[in-house]
Amino acid sequence: DQCRQTGYQGRAAIYEICLVTEGLRKLIMHRCDGGGLKQCAIAEGMETLRHDGWRRVAQGRSTIEEVVRVTQTDEVMAETTEEAEPIVAAEATEIQ
């Protein structure tokens, strides 16, 4: 009854926080696309929305279906970056 027959009670946010590392800074300066930036950020330790969602599923605070539903954009980004050549931040050179 507390869920008003929706199966959900309350709200819980999932987060994706990207700290700008030196590698990301170089890619930004070279006008790298969003997919490449995200690929580099993940390689350097950033956790995606979906990863945070899976943590909530493991804690019993969300469902698999809900995480998949709200992180579909994550999946699309992953598919497009998988097709691209890997980008390594070390490949970027400093702009003089």
CSV table of N, CA and C in Angstrom, one decimal:
chain,number,residue,atom,x,y,z
A,1,ASP,N,0.8,-1.2,0.0
A,1,ASP,CA,0.0,0.0,0.0
A,1,ASP,C,0.9,1.3,0.0
A,2,GLN,N,2.0,1.2,0.7
A,2,GLN,CA,2.9,2.4,0.7
A,2,GLN,C,3.5,2.7,-0.7
A,3,CYS,N,3.5,1.8,-1.6
A,3,CYS,CA,4.0,2.0,-2.9
A,3,CYS,C,3.0,2.5,-3.9
A,4,ARG,N,1.7,2.6,-3.4
A,4,ARG,CA,0.6,3.0,-4.3
A,4,ARG,C,0.4,2.1,-5.5
A,5,GLN,N,0.7,0.8,-5.3
A,5,GLN,CA,0.5,-0.2,-6.3
A,5,GLN,C,1.5,-0.1,-7.4
A,6,THR,N,2.6,0.6,-7.3
A,6,THR,CA,3.6,0.7,-8.3
A,6,THR,C,4.7,-0.3,-8.2
A,7,GLY,N,4.9,-0.8,-7.0
A,7,GLY,CA,6.0,-1.7,-6.8
A,7,GLY,C,7.3,-1.0,-6.3
A,8,TYR,N,7.2,0.3,-6.2
A,8,TYR,CA,8.3,1.2,-5.8
A,8,TYR,C,7.9,2.0,-4.6
A,9,GLN,N,8.9,2.2,-3.7
A,9,GLN,CA,8.7,3.1,-2.6
A,9,GLN,C,9.9,4.0,-2.5
A,10,GLY,N,9.6,5.3,-2.6
A,10,GLY,CA,10.7,6.3,-2.5
A,10,GLY,C,11.6,6.3,-3.7
A,11,ARG,N,12.7,7.1,-3.6
A,11,ARG,CA,13.6,7.2,-4.7
A,11,ARG,C,15.0,7.1,-4.2
A,12,ALA,N,15.8,6.6,-5.1
A,12,ALA,CA,17.3,6.5,-4.7
A,12,ALA,C,18.0,6.9,-6.0
A,13,ALA,N,18.9,7.8,-5.8
A,13,ALA,CA,19.7,8.3,-7.0
A,13,ALA,C,20.9,7.3,-7.3
A,14,ILE,N,21.3,7.2,-8.5
A,14,ILE,CA,22.5,6.5,-8.9
A,14,ILE,C,23.4,7.6,-9.4
A,15,TYR,N,24.7,7.4,-9.3
A,15,TYR,CA,25.7,8.5,-9.6
A,15,TYR,C,26.7,8.0,-10.6
A,16,GLU,N,27.2,9.0,-11.3
A,16,GLU,CA,28.4,8.8,-12.2
A,16,GLU,C,29.2,10.1,-12.0
A,17,ILE,N,30.3,10.0,-11.4
A,17,ILE,CA,31.1,11.2,-11.1
A,17,ILE,C,32.5,11.0,-11.9
A,18,CYS,N,32.8,12.0,-12.7
A,18,CYS,CA,34.0,11.9,-13.5
A,18,CYS,C,35.0,13.0,-13.0
A,19,LEU,N,36.1,12.6,-12.4
A,19,LEU,CA,37.1,13.5,-12.0
A,19,LEU,C,38.0,13.8,-13.2
A,20,VAL,N,38.3,15.0,-13.5
A,20,VAL,CA,39.2,15.3,-14.7
A,20,VAL,C,40.6,15.1,-14.3
A,21,THR,N,41.1,14.0,-14.8
A,21,THR,CA,42.5,13.6,-14.6
A,21,THR,C,43.4,14.3,-15.7
A,22,GLU,N,44.7,14.1,-15.5
A,22,GLU,CA,45.6,14.7,-16.5
A,22,GLU,C,45.4,14.1,-17.9
A,23,GLY,N,45.1,12.8,-17.9
A,23,GLY,CA,44.9,12.1,-19.2
A,23,GLY,C,43.6,12.7,-19.9
A,24,LEU,N,42.5,12.9,-19.1
A,24,LEU,CA,41.3,13.4,-19.6
A,24,LEU,C,41.5,14.9,-20.1
A,25,ARG,N,42.3,15.6,-19.3
A,25,ARG,CA,42.5,17.0,-19.7
A,25,ARG,C,43.2,17.1,-21.0
A,26,LYS,N,44.2,16.2,-21.3
A,26,LYS,CA,44.8,16.2,-22.6
A,26,LYS,C,43.9,15.9,-23.7
A,27,LEU,N,43.0,14.9,-23.5
A,27,LEU,CA,42.0,14.5,-24.5
A,27,LEU,C,41.0,15.7,-24.8
A,28,ILE,N,40.6,16.3,-23.7
A,28,ILE,CA,39.7,17.5,-23.9
A,28,ILE,C,40.4,18.6,-24.7
A,29,MET,N,41.7,18.8,-24.4
A,29,MET,CA,42.4,19.9,-25.2
A,29,MET,C,42.5,19.5,-26.7
A,30,HIS,N,42.5,18.2,-26.9
A,30,HIS,CA,42.6,17.7,-28.3
A,30,HIS,C,41.2,17.5,-28.9
A,31,ARG,N,40.2,18.0,-28.2
A,31,ARG,CA,38.8,17.9,-28.7
A,31,ARG,C,38.3,16.5,-29.0
A,32,CYS,N,38.7,15.6,-28.1
A,32,CYS,CA,38.2,14.2,-28.3
A,32,CYS,C,36.7,14.1,-28.1
A,33,ASP,N,36.1,13.2,-28.8
A,33,ASP,CA,34.6,13.1,-28.6
A,33,ASP,C,34.2,12.5,-27.3
A,34,GLY,N,32.9,12.6,-27.0
A,34,GLY,CA,32.4,12.1,-25.7
A,34,GLY,C,32.7,10.7,-25.4
A,35,GLY,N,32.5,9.8,-26.5
A,35,GLY,CA,32.8,8.4,-26.3
A,35,GLY,C,34.2,8.1,-25.9
A,36,GLY,N,35.1,8.8,-26.5
A,36,GLY,CA,36.5,8.6,-26.2
A,36,GLY,C,36.9,9.1,-24.8
A,37,LEU,N,36.3,10.2,-24.4
A,37,LEU,CA,36.5,10.7,-23.1
A,37,LEU,C,36.0,9.8,-22.0
A,38,LYS,N,34.8,9.2,-22.3
A,38,LYS,CA,34.2,8.3,-21.3
A,38,LYS,C,35.0,7.0,-21.2
A,39,GLN,N,35.5,6.5,-22.4
A,39,GLN,CA,36.3,5.3,-22.4
A,39,GLN,C,37.6,5.6,-21.6
A,40,CYS,N,38.2,6.7,-21.7
A,40,CYS,CA,39.4,7.0,-21.0
A,40,CYS,C,39.1,7.1,-19.5
A,41,ALA,N,38.0,7.8,-19.1
A,41,ALA,CA,37.6,8.0,-17.7
A,41,ALA,C,37.4,6.6,-17.1
A,42,ILE,N,36.7,5.7,-17.8
A,42,ILE,CA,36.5,4.4,-17.2
A,42,ILE,C,37.8,3.6,-17.0
A,43,ALA,N,38.7,3.8,-18.0
A,43,ALA,CA,40.0,3.1,-17.9
A,43,ALA,C,40.8,3.6,-16.7
A,44,GLU,N,40.5,4.9,-16.4
A,44,GLU,CA,41.2,5.5,-15.2
A,44,GLU,C,40.4,5.4,-13.9
A,45,GLY,N,39.4,4.6,-13.9
A,45,GLY,CA,38.7,4.3,-12.6
A,45,GLY,C,37.3,4.9,-12.4
A,46,MET,N,36.8,5.6,-13.4
A,46,MET,CA,35.4,6.1,-13.2
A,46,MET,C,34.4,5.0,-13.2
A,47,GLU,N,33.4,5.0,-12.3
A,47,GLU,CA,32.4,4.1,-12.3
A,47,GLU,C,31.2,4.7,-13.0
A,48,THR,N,30.5,3.9,-13.9
A,48,THR,CA,29.4,4.4,-14.7
A,48,THR,C,28.1,4.3,-13.8
A,49,LEU,N,27.1,4.9,-14.4
A,49,LEU,CA,25.8,4.9,-13.8
A,49,LEU,C,25.3,3.4,-13.6
A,50,ARG,N,25.5,2.6,-14.6
A,50,ARG,CA,25.1,1.2,-14.6
A,50,ARG,C,25.9,0.5,-13.5
A,51,HIS,N,27.1,0.7,-13.3
A,51,HIS,CA,27.9,0.1,-12.3
A,51,HIS,C,27.4,0.4,-10.9
A,52,ASP,N,27.1,1.7,-10.7
A,52,ASP,CA,26.5,2.1,-9.4
A,52,ASP,C,25.1,1.5,-9.2
A,53,GLY,N,24.4,1.3,-10.3
A,53,GLY,CA,23.1,0.7,-10.3
A,53,GLY,C,23.2,-0.8,-9.9
A,54,TRP,N,24.2,-1.5,-10.4
A,54,TRP,CA,24.4,-2.9,-10.1
A,54,TRP,C,24.7,-3.0,-8.6
A,55,ARG,N,25.5,-2.0,-8.1
A,55,ARG,CA,25.8,-2.1,-6.6
A,55,ARG,C,24.5,-2.0,-5.8
A,56,ARG,N,23.6,-1.1,-6.2
A,56,ARG,CA,22.3,-1.0,-5.5
A,56,ARG,C,21.5,-2.3,-5.6
A,57,VAL,N,21.5,-3.0,-6.8
A,57,VAL,CA,20.9,-4.3,-6.9
A,57,VAL,C,21.4,-5.3,-5.9
A,58,ALA,N,22.8,-5.3,-5.8
A,58,ALA,CA,23.4,-6.2,-4.9
A,58,ALA,C,23.1,-5.9,-3.5
A,59,GLN,N,22.8,-4.7,-3.2
A,59,GLN,CA,22.4,-4.3,-1.8
A,59,GLN,C,20.9,-4.5,-1.5
A,60,GLY,N,20.2,-4.9,-2.6
A,60,GLY,CA,18.7,-5.1,-2.5
A,60,GLY,C,17.9,-3.8,-2.5
A,61,ARG,N,18.5,-2.7,-3.0
A,61,ARG,CA,17.9,-1.4,-3.0
A,61,ARG,C,17.3,-1.1,-4.3
A,62,SER,N,17.5,-1.9,-5.3
A,62,SER,CA,16.9,-1.7,-6.7
A,62,SER,C,16.7,-3.0,-7.3
A,63,THR,N,16.2,-3.0,-8.5
A,63,THR,CA,16.0,-4.3,-9.3
A,63,THR,C,16.8,-4.2,-10.6
A,64,ILE,N,17.1,-5.3,-11.1
A,64,ILE,CA,17.8,-5.4,-12.4
A,64,ILE,C,17.1,-4.7,-13.5
A,65,GLU,N,15.8,-4.9,-13.6
A,65,GLU,CA,14.9,-4.2,-14.6
A,65,GLU,C,15.0,-2.7,-14.5
A,66,GLU,N,15.0,-2.2,-13.3
A,66,GLU,CA,15.0,-0.7,-13.1
A,66,GLU,C,16.4,-0.2,-13.5
A,67,VAL,N,17.5,-0.8,-13.1
A,67,VAL,CA,18.8,-0.4,-13.5
A,67,VAL,C,19.0,-0.4,-15.0
A,68,VAL,N,18.5,-1.4,-15.7
A,68,VAL,CA,18.6,-1.5,-17.1
A,68,VAL,C,17.8,-0.4,-17.8
A,69,ARG,N,16.6,-0.1,-17.2
A,69,ARG,CA,15.7,0.9,-17.8
A,69,ARG,C,16.3,2.3,-17.7
A,70,VAL,N,16.9,2.6,-16.5
A,70,VAL,CA,17.4,4.0,-16.4
A,70,VAL,C,18.8,4.2,-16.9
A,71,THR,N,19.5,3.1,-17.3
A,71,THR,CA,20.9,3.3,-17.8
A,71,THR,C,21.0,2.9,-19.2
A,72,GLN,N,19.9,2.9,-20.0
A,72,GLN,CA,20.0,2.5,-21.4
A,72,GLN,C,21.0,3.4,-22.1
A,73,THR,N,21.1,4.7,-21.8
A,73,THR,CA,22.0,5.6,-22.5
A,73,THR,C,23.4,5.0,-22.3
A,74,ASP,N,23.7,4.5,-21.1
A,74,ASP,CA,25.0,3.9,-20.8
A,74,ASP,C,25.4,2.8,-21.8
A,75,GLU,N,24.4,2.0,-22.0
A,75,GLU,CA,24.6,0.8,-22.9
A,75,GLU,C,24.8,1.3,-24.3
A,76,VAL,N,24.1,2.3,-24.8
A,76,VAL,CA,24.3,2.8,-26.1
A,76,VAL,C,25.7,3.4,-26.3
A,77,MET,N,26.1,4.1,-25.3
A,77,MET,CA,27.5,4.7,-25.3
A,77,MET,C,28.5,3.6,-25.3
A,78,ALA,N,28.3,2.5,-24.6
A,78,ALA,CA,29.3,1.4,-24.5
A,78,ALA,C,29.4,0.8,-25.9
A,79,GLU,N,28.2,0.6,-26.6
A,79,GLU,CA,28.3,0.0,-27.9
A,79,GLU,C,29.0,0.9,-28.9
A,80,THR,N,28.8,2.2,-28.8
A,80,THR,CA,29.5,3.0,-29.8
A,80,THR,C,31.0,3.1,-29.5
A,81,THR,N,31.4,3.1,-28.2
A,81,THR,CA,32.8,3.2,-27.9
A,81,THR,C,33.5,1.9,-28.2
A,82,GLU,N,32.8,0.7,-28.1
A,82,GLU,CA,33.4,-0.5,-28.4
A,82,GLU,C,33.9,-0.6,-29.9
A,83,GLU,N,33.1,0.1,-30.8
A,83,GLU,CA,33.4,0.0,-32.2
A,83,GLU,C,34.6,0.9,-32.5
A,84,ALA,N,34.9,1.9,-31.7
A,84,ALA,CA,35.9,2.8,-31.9
A,84,ALA,C,37.3,2.2,-31.5
A,85,GLU,N,38.4,2.7,-32.1
A,85,GLU,CA,39.7,2.3,-31.6
A,85,GLU,C,39.9,2.7,-30.2
A,86,PRO,N,40.6,1.9,-29.4
A,86,PRO,CA,40.9,2.3,-28.0
A,86,PRO,C,41.7,3.6,-28.0
A,87,ILE,N,41.4,4.5,-27.1
A,87,ILE,CA,42.1,5.8,-26.9
A,87,ILE,C,42.8,5.7,-25.6
A,88,VAL,N,44.1,6.0,-25.7
A,88,VAL,CA,44.9,6.0,-24.5
A,88,VAL,C,45.3,7.4,-24.2
A,89,ALA,N,45.1,7.8,-23.0
A,89,ALA,CA,45.4,9.2,-22.7
A,89,ALA,C,46.9,9.6,-22.9
A,90,ALA,N,47.8,8.6,-22.8
A,90,ALA,CA,49.2,8.8,-23.0
A,90,ALA,C,49.5,9.2,-24.4
A,91,GLU,N,48.6,8.8,-25.4
A,91,GLU,CA,48.8,9.1,-26.8
A,91,GLU,C,48.7,10.6,-27.0
A,92,ALA,N,47.9,11.3,-26.2
A,92,ALA,CA,47.7,12.7,-26.4
A,92,ALA,C,49.0,13.5,-26.0
A,93,THR,N,49.4,14.4,-26.8
A,93,THR,CA,50.6,15.2,-26.5
A,93,THR,C,50.1,16.6,-26.0
A,94,GLU,N,51.0,17.2,-25.2
A,94,GLU,CA,50.6,18.5,-24.7
A,94,GLU,C,50.7,19.5,-25.8
A,95,ILE,N,49.7,20.5,-25.7
A,95,ILE,CA,49.7,21.6,-26.7
A,95,ILE,C,50.7,22.7,-26.1
A,96,GLN,N,51.5,23.1,-27.0
A,96,GLN,CA,52.5,24.1,-26.6
A,96,GLN,C,52.0,25.5,-26.8
